[in-house]
């Protein structure tokens, strides 16, 4: 059984979703600028490491509240 989690959604062209396939987690990032990127993780600690590196305060283009909400959504996967 696949469990789907919505991490972030701005509109139908900009979103991040996570799908749990047993012990694997597949993250799909859909962007109107870059298209679709998929990332596969074999553990939740690997997922969180990636998320914390990708969504650092220096790299995130949004409010700190939005960034923390995205990281919290990843923790709940």
XYZ file of N, CA and C in Angstrom, residues 4-77:
222
model
N 0.374 8.524 0.517
C 0.783 9.788 -0.102
C 0.668 10.914 0.913
N 1.664 11.790 0.894
C 1.701 12.949 1.788
C 1.962 14.193 0.957
N 1.188 15.231 1.176
C 1.445 16.512 0.532
C 2.331 17.332 1.457
N 3.518 17.656 0.998
C 4.482 18.405 1.799
C 4.253 19.907 1.627
N 4.028 20.306 0.383
C 3.899 21.725 0.056
C 3.087 21.826 -1.223
N 2.221 22.819 -1.304
C 1.504 23.064 -2.551
C 1.202 24.547 -2.664
N 1.734 25.147 -3.714
C 1.466 26.553 -3.999
C 0.307 26.643 -4.987
N 0.383 25.852 -6.048
C -0.668 25.764 -7.050
C -0.479 24.431 -7.765
N -1.190 24.199 -8.879
C -1.080 22.886 -9.520
C 0.249 22.676 -10.255
N 1.098 23.692 -10.318
C 2.388 23.569 -10.990
C 3.570 23.617 -10.033
N 3.364 23.938 -8.778
C 4.462 24.047 -7.820
C 4.069 23.312 -6.547
N 4.634 22.109 -6.368
C 4.278 21.311 -5.202
C 5.350 20.279 -4.911
N 5.279 19.759 -3.695
C 6.151 18.665 -3.268
C 5.257 17.619 -2.631
N 5.378 16.380 -3.119
C 4.634 15.260 -2.563
C 5.608 14.167 -2.170
N 5.233 13.388 -1.172
C 6.033 12.235 -0.760
C 5.135 11.010 -0.780
N 5.668 9.907 -1.279
C 4.953 8.644 -1.301
C 5.778 7.617 -0.546
N 5.125 6.916 0.377
C 5.801 5.889 1.160
C 5.465 4.534 0.543
N 6.498 3.836 0.086
C 6.373 2.500 -0.495
C 7.092 1.533 0.442
N 6.422 1.081 1.482
C 7.082 0.221 2.459
C 8.143 1.007 3.201
N 9.407 0.601 3.036
C 10.490 1.320 3.713
C 11.085 2.418 2.830
N 10.694 2.481 1.560
C 11.196 3.516 0.646
C 10.285 4.736 0.675
N 10.884 5.904 0.508
C 10.127 7.157 0.393
C 10.545 7.827 -0.910
N 9.564 8.116 -1.752
C 9.821 8.801 -3.020
C 9.254 10.216 -2.909
N 10.111 11.203 -3.128
C 9.708 12.607 -3.083
C 9.640 13.116 -4.513
N 8.507 13.711 -4.873
C 8.316 14.298 -6.199
C 8.179 15.810 -6.045
N 9.056 16.518 -6.726
C 9.005 17.975 -6.723
C 8.560 18.406 -8.111
N 7.447 19.116 -8.180
C 6.925 19.605 -9.447
C 7.045 21.127 -9.430
N 7.703 21.657 -10.456
C 7.963 23.092 -10.527
C 7.652 23.593 -11.925
N 7.076 24.784 -12.013
C 6.806 25.351 -13.335
C 8.100 25.758 -14.042
N 9.198 25.888 -13.306
C 10.482 26.250 -13.919
C 11.290 25.020 -14.331
N 11.289 23.972 -13.489
C 12.195 22.844 -13.694
C 11.505 21.548 -14.080
N 10.183 21.525 -14.121
C 9.488 20.276 -14.435
C 9.371 19.413 -13.190
N 9.542 18.113 -13.366
C 9.388 17.179 -12.247
C 10.717 16.515 -11.912
N 11.061 16.501 -10.628
C 12.235 15.789 -10.121
C 11.756 14.757 -9.119
N 12.384 13.583 -9.151
C 12.069 12.523 -8.199
C 13.316 12.185 -7.402
N 13.134 11.978 -6.114
C 14.222 11.579 -5.227
C 13.736 10.380 -4.433
N 14.565 9.360 -4.332
C 14.188 8.152 -3.595
C 15.101 7.979 -2.388
N 14.490 7.678 -1.245
C 15.229 7.506 0.002
C 14.891 6.145 0.587
N 15.898 5.486 1.154
C 15.702 4.157 1.725
C 15.411 4.199 3.214
N 15.486 5.399 3.807
C 15.184 5.525 5.237
C 14.682 6.936 5.519
N 13.971 7.082 6.602
C 13.492 8.415 6.996
C 14.636 9.327 7.433
N 15.672 8.808 8.142
C 16.802 9.690 8.462
C 17.479 10.255 7.202
N 17.577 9.452 6.139
C 18.156 9.953 4.888
C 17.264 11.026 4.283
N 15.953 10.824 4.350
C 14.998 11.826 3.865
C 15.161 13.132 4.624
N 15.219 13.065 5.942
C 15.325 14.270 6.753
C 16.659 14.986 6.533
N 17.722 14.230 6.359
C 19.020 14.843 6.075
C 18.936 15.641 4.768
N 18.359 15.032 3.741
C 18.202 15.701 2.458
C 17.333 16.952 2.606
N 16.193 16.832 3.299
C 15.265 17.958 3.453
C 15.919 19.117 4.198
N 16.660 18.813 5.262
C 17.311 19.881 6.034
C 18.412 20.559 5.235
N 19.090 19.798 4.352
C 20.120 20.394 3.498
C 19.487 21.231 2.385
N 18.392 20.766 1.844
C 17.738 21.469 0.730
C 16.999 22.719 1.188
N 16.396 22.672 2.366
C 15.587 23.781 2.855
C 16.287 24.522 3.989
N 17.504 24.954 3.725
C 18.230 25.775 4.690
C 17.699 27.207 4.611
N 17.840 27.982 5.679
C 17.356 29.376 5.641
C 17.984 30.183 4.506
N 19.250 29.894 4.156
C 19.937 30.651 3.115
C 19.381 30.356 1.728
N 18.905 29.132 1.500
C 18.470 28.718 0.164
C 16.969 28.842 -0.042
N 16.195 28.965 1.031
C 14.742 28.950 0.909
C 14.212 30.333 0.557
N 13.384 30.396 -0.486
C 12.795 31.668 -0.923
C 11.373 31.767 -0.386
N 11.238 32.086 0.860
C 9.931 32.218 1.479
C 10.130 32.616 2.928
N 9.054 32.583 3.684
C 9.160 32.965 5.088
C 9.745 31.820 5.905
N 10.290 32.152 7.054
C 10.832 31.137 7.959
C 9.707 30.214 8.436
N 8.522 30.759 8.610
C 7.374 29.952 9.025
C 7.036 28.896 7.963
N 7.078 29.281 6.695
C 6.823 28.324 5.609
C 7.892 27.239 5.579
N 9.148 27.639 5.747
C 10.261 26.673 5.728
C 10.106 25.662 6.859
N 9.783 26.135 8.053
C 9.620 25.237 9.197
C 8.413 24.316 9.007
N 7.362 24.807 8.374
C 6.182 23.971 8.105
C 6.537 22.857 7.125
N 7.316 23.172 6.099
C 7.741 22.147 5.140
C 8.566 21.078 5.839
N 9.524 21.491 6.674
C 10.346 20.516 7.398
C 9.491 19.675 8.346
N 8.516 20.293 8.983
C 7.604 19.560 9.871
C 6.789 18.541 9.081
N 6.348 18.915 7.878
C 5.607 17.986 7.026
C 6.476 16.794 6.636
N 7.767 17.036 6.363
C 8.677 15.930 6.067
C 8.820 15.009 7.291
N 8.893 15.577 8.475
C 9.022 14.762 9.709
C 7.803 13.869 9.908
N 6.634 14.314 9.439
C 5.405 13.547 9.616
C 5.196 12.462 8.571
N 6.116 12.354 7.614
C 5.987 11.311 6.577
C 6.243 9.961 7.217
